[in-house]
């Protein structure tokens, strides 16, 4: 658990102070885990309270430090949390005023203190700073257990106050040559930042932001209208994740290995297939597919495929292509030539399978396809398990690192040939494949969750935009088969108990959505105010 806080002057926009808190220290944790005495070190654990108490603690220390240095602080701007201001008035100065943040106030249907609307402030500069910190210390990585977090936040502070020129100043202060390229890059980045700020303050830019926001709100309203409240009288039951049985891989002679790959119009899980290839031993299947949507520029750059005048081109040369249903039908016929097929694909669980299942479902061929397979092996996961510590696990890099050969990557036909060679020569233990195996029931469950997500998530935008729930929570709700009106129906029937019941319903070994009382209360409060 870690956190940081910044104190920014409302007029200058400069950071007056910053603090960070961490509830752990890696050196202490390692010593405790190994049962050893902790060596002498600078312990990074500087907080033991709850996560909610972090912000008031940091704000109190920052304000105290600033006052001791001669700053005169008469008011602070923040959200509607009263804990921080209460602590400041009790421990620092009882005369400090609290100004509400305009961005938080407008998300509240009824402000807690309507009189505060007369004098609003803004924490937009703090949010901007938080983005800079997130770029240097991403939330998906933990730096709080070492001094790295402090250095990264300090770098963000320097960038906020001085611009990218701080990198040059750091080099000079440590006796290092700043370097010509470092100076040029810092100057360029600062120039770009000034231009962005200048453009952002123009009337045209402000009008554009207002228009874009209005369009987003209209889309949210339209998505809510797509679901007719009167049509929803029941709440769907939760679906449990099926067991992933890999017993079929016990004996390599008991199943058929087929290596497949897909190229598509984009990187989303609903992209349209442009090329589908598979190989079984020496037998190759490959077809190009005429898609019904545009190929993104990124996909075109990677695959070399473009679509012009109802024809598909590969590196500017026209290639014969089938419509999607005919292409998938031929692929199924290829599978029907063998029994107990297991499909091997690189990153197939996260990309190829959802794209393939989406196409099969749209063409009403999913059940026939599933009758000819046992499951899938994701070779990306397989090689991560068997060869840990490699710099990259992309298929082309694996071929170069493990087999010392290169090939035309992102051409499905060449991809499957290379993948078969890679697995045949570098994976010798079939038991290792079990760790990367997904049964067809698991893949179908994953696909059904994605369908529910795309169907239900738009209806939850109102809860996301008003910060009742996070996008992560909304995703969990949508994947569980619930939409906005299901939640409303549950609350109408039984209040907060109704929300708690559907969120905590047993779904296999876990719950349907969450056990968090904070989230349950937040959702219930929203519907109560409607």
Coordinates of N, CA and C in Angstrom, one line a residue, residues 187-270:
X187 N 14.7 20.7 -24.3 CA 14.1 22.0 -24.9 C 12.9 21.7 -25.8
X188 N 13.0 20.6 -26.6 CA 11.9 20.3 -27.4 C 10.6 19.9 -26.6
X189 N 10.8 19.1 -25.6 CA 9.6 18.7 -24.8 C 9.0 19.9 -24.1
X190 N 9.8 20.9 -23.6 CA 9.3 22.1 -23.0 C 8.6 22.9 -24.0
X191 N 9.1 23.0 -25.2 CA 8.4 23.8 -26.2 C 7.1 23.2 -26.6
X192 N 7.1 21.9 -26.7 CA 5.8 21.2 -27.0 C 4.8 21.4 -25.9
X193 N 5.2 21.4 -24.7 CA 4.3 21.6 -23.5 C 3.7 23.0 -23.5
X194 N 4.6 24.0 -23.8 CA 4.1 25.4 -23.9 C 3.1 25.6 -25.0
X195 N 3.3 24.9 -26.1 CA 2.4 25.0 -27.3 C 1.0 24.4 -26.9
X196 N 1.1 23.2 -26.2 CA -0.1 22.5 -25.8 C -0.9 23.4 -24.9
X197 N -0.2 24.1 -23.9 CA -0.9 24.9 -23.0 C -1.5 26.1 -23.7
X198 N -0.8 26.7 -24.6 CA -1.3 27.9 -25.4 C -2.5 27.5 -26.2
X199 N -2.5 26.4 -26.8 CA -3.6 26.0 -27.6 C -4.8 25.6 -26.7
X200 N -4.6 25.0 -25.6 CA -5.7 24.6 -24.7 C -6.5 25.8 -24.1
X201 N -5.8 26.9 -24.1 CA -6.5 28.1 -23.5 C -7.3 28.9 -24.5
X202 N -7.2 28.5 -25.8 CA -7.9 29.3 -26.8 C -9.4 29.0 -26.8
X203 N -10.2 29.9 -27.3 CA -11.6 29.8 -27.4 C -12.0 28.5 -28.2
X204 N -11.4 28.3 -29.3 CA -11.7 27.2 -30.1 C -11.5 25.8 -29.4
X205 N -10.4 25.8 -28.7 CA -10.1 24.5 -27.9 C -11.1 24.3 -26.8
X206 N -11.5 25.3 -26.2 CA -12.5 25.2 -25.1 C -13.8 24.8 -25.7
X207 N -14.2 25.3 -26.8 CA -15.5 25.0 -27.4 C -15.4 23.5 -27.9
X208 N -14.3 23.1 -28.4 CA -14.1 21.7 -28.8 C -14.3 20.7 -27.6
X209 N -13.7 21.1 -26.5 CA -13.8 20.2 -25.3 C -15.3 20.1 -24.9
X210 N -16.0 21.3 -24.9 CA -17.4 21.3 -24.5 C -18.2 20.4 -25.5
X211 N -17.9 20.5 -26.8 CA -18.6 19.7 -27.8 C -18.3 18.2 -27.6
X212 N -17.1 17.8 -27.3 CA -16.7 16.4 -27.1 C -17.4 15.9 -25.9
X213 N -17.4 16.7 -24.8 CA -18.1 16.2 -23.6 C -19.6 16.0 -23.8
X214 N -20.2 16.9 -24.5 CA -21.6 16.8 -24.8 C -21.9 15.6 -25.6
X215 N -21.0 15.3 -26.6 CA -21.2 14.0 -27.4 C -21.1 12.8 -26.5
X216 N -20.1 12.8 -25.6 CA -19.9 11.7 -24.7 C -21.2 11.5 -23.8
X217 N -21.7 12.6 -23.3 CA -22.9 12.5 -22.5 C -24.1 11.9 -23.3
X218 N -24.2 12.4 -24.6 CA -25.3 11.9 -25.5 C -25.2 10.4 -25.7
X219 N -23.9 10.0 -25.9 CA -23.7 8.5 -26.2 C -24.1 7.7 -24.9
X220 N -23.8 8.3 -23.7 CA -24.2 7.6 -22.5 C -25.7 7.5 -22.4
X221 N -26.3 8.6 -22.7 CA -27.8 8.6 -22.6 C -28.4 7.7 -23.6
X222 N -27.8 7.6 -24.8 CA -28.3 6.7 -25.8 C -28.2 5.3 -25.5
X223 N -27.0 5.0 -24.8 CA -26.8 3.6 -24.4 C -27.8 3.2 -23.4
X224 N -28.1 4.1 -22.5 CA -29.1 3.8 -21.5 C -30.5 3.6 -22.1
X225 N -30.8 4.3 -23.2 CA -32.1 4.2 -23.8 C -32.2 2.9 -24.6
X226 N -31.0 2.3 -25.0 CA -31.1 1.1 -25.8 C -31.7 -0.1 -24.9
X227 N -31.5 0.0 -23.6 CA -32.1 -1.0 -22.7 C -33.4 -0.5 -22.2
X228 N -34.4 -1.1 -22.5 CA -35.8 -0.7 -22.0 C -36.0 -1.2 -20.6
X229 N -36.2 -0.3 -19.7 CA -36.4 -0.7 -18.3 C -37.6 -1.7 -18.1
X230 N -38.6 -1.4 -18.9 CA -39.8 -2.3 -18.7 C -39.6 -3.7 -19.2
X231 N -38.6 -3.9 -20.0 CA -38.3 -5.3 -20.5 C -37.5 -6.1 -19.5
X232 N -37.0 -5.5 -18.5 CA -36.2 -6.2 -17.5 C -37.0 -6.5 -16.2
X233 N -37.4 -7.7 -16.1 CA -38.2 -8.1 -14.9 C -37.5 -9.1 -14.0
X234 N -36.4 -9.7 -14.5 CA -35.7 -10.7 -13.8 C -34.2 -10.4 -13.8
X235 N -33.5 -10.8 -12.8 CA -32.1 -10.6 -12.7 C -31.4 -12.0 -13.1
X236 N -30.6 -12.0 -14.1 CA -30.0 -13.3 -14.5 C -29.1 -13.9 -13.5
X237 N -29.1 -15.2 -13.3 CA -28.3 -15.9 -12.3 C -26.8 -15.8 -12.7
X238 N -25.9 -15.9 -11.8 CA -24.5 -15.9 -12.1 C -24.1 -17.2 -12.8
X239 N -23.0 -17.2 -13.6 CA -22.5 -18.4 -14.3 C -21.1 -18.7 -13.7
X240 N -20.9 -19.9 -13.4 CA -19.6 -20.3 -12.8 C -18.6 -20.7 -13.8
X241 N -17.4 -20.4 -13.6 CA -16.3 -20.7 -14.5 C -16.1 -22.2 -14.5
X242 N -16.1 -22.8 -15.7 CA -15.9 -24.3 -15.7 C -14.5 -24.7 -15.3
X243 N -14.4 -26.0 -14.9 CA -13.0 -26.5 -14.6 C -12.2 -26.7 -15.9
X244 N -10.9 -26.5 -15.7 CA -10.0 -26.6 -16.9 C -9.3 -27.9 -16.8
X245 N -9.9 -28.9 -17.5 CA -9.4 -30.3 -17.4 C -8.4 -30.5 -18.5
X246 N -7.1 -30.7 -18.2 CA -6.0 -30.9 -19.1 C -5.6 -32.4 -19.3
X247 N -6.5 -33.3 -18.9 CA -6.2 -34.7 -18.9 C -5.9 -35.2 -20.3
X248 N -6.5 -34.5 -21.3 CA -6.4 -35.0 -22.7 C -4.9 -34.8 -23.2
X249 N -4.1 -34.1 -22.4 CA -2.7 -33.9 -22.9 C -1.7 -34.9 -22.2
X250 N -2.3 -35.9 -21.5 CA -1.4 -36.8 -20.8 C -0.5 -37.6 -21.8
X251 N -1.1 -38.0 -22.9 CA -0.4 -38.8 -23.9 C -0.4 -38.0 -25.2
X252 N 0.8 -37.7 -25.8 CA 0.8 -36.9 -27.0 C 0.2 -37.7 -28.2
X253 N 0.1 -39.0 -28.1 CA -0.5 -39.8 -29.2 C -2.0 -39.7 -29.2
X254 N -2.6 -39.2 -28.1 CA -4.0 -39.2 -27.9 C -4.7 -38.0 -28.5
X255 N -3.9 -37.0 -29.0 CA -4.5 -35.8 -29.5 C -3.7 -35.4 -30.7
X256 N -4.3 -34.5 -31.5 CA -3.7 -34.0 -32.7 C -3.3 -32.5 -32.5
X257 N -2.1 -32.2 -32.7 CA -1.6 -30.8 -32.6 C -1.8 -30.0 -33.9
X258 N -2.5 -29.0 -33.8 CA -2.8 -28.1 -34.9 C -2.3 -26.7 -34.5
X259 N -1.5 -26.0 -35.3 CA -1.0 -24.7 -34.9 C -1.8 -23.7 -35.8
X260 N -2.3 -22.7 -35.2 CA -3.1 -21.7 -35.9 C -2.7 -20.3 -35.6
X261 N -3.1 -19.4 -36.5 CA -2.8 -18.0 -36.3 C -3.8 -17.1 -37.1
X262 N -4.1 -16.0 -36.5 CA -5.1 -15.1 -37.1 C -4.5 -13.7 -37.3
X263 N -4.7 -13.1 -38.4 CA -4.4 -11.6 -38.6 C -5.8 -11.0 -38.7
X264 N -5.9 -9.8 -38.2 CA -7.2 -9.1 -38.1 C -7.1 -7.6 -38.4
X265 N -8.3 -7.0 -38.5 CA -8.4 -5.6 -38.8 C -7.8 -4.6 -37.7
X266 N -7.7 -5.2 -36.5 CA -7.2 -4.3 -35.4 C -6.8 -5.2 -34.3
X267 N -6.6 -4.5 -33.1 CA -6.2 -5.2 -31.9 C -7.3 -5.5 -30.9
X268 N -8.5 -5.0 -31.2 CA -9.6 -5.3 -30.3 C -10.1 -6.7 -30.5
X269 N -10.8 -7.2 -29.4 CA -11.3 -8.6 -29.4 C -12.5 -8.8 -30.4
X270 N -13.0 -7.7 -30.9 CA -14.1 -7.8 -31.9 C -13.6 -7.5 -33.3

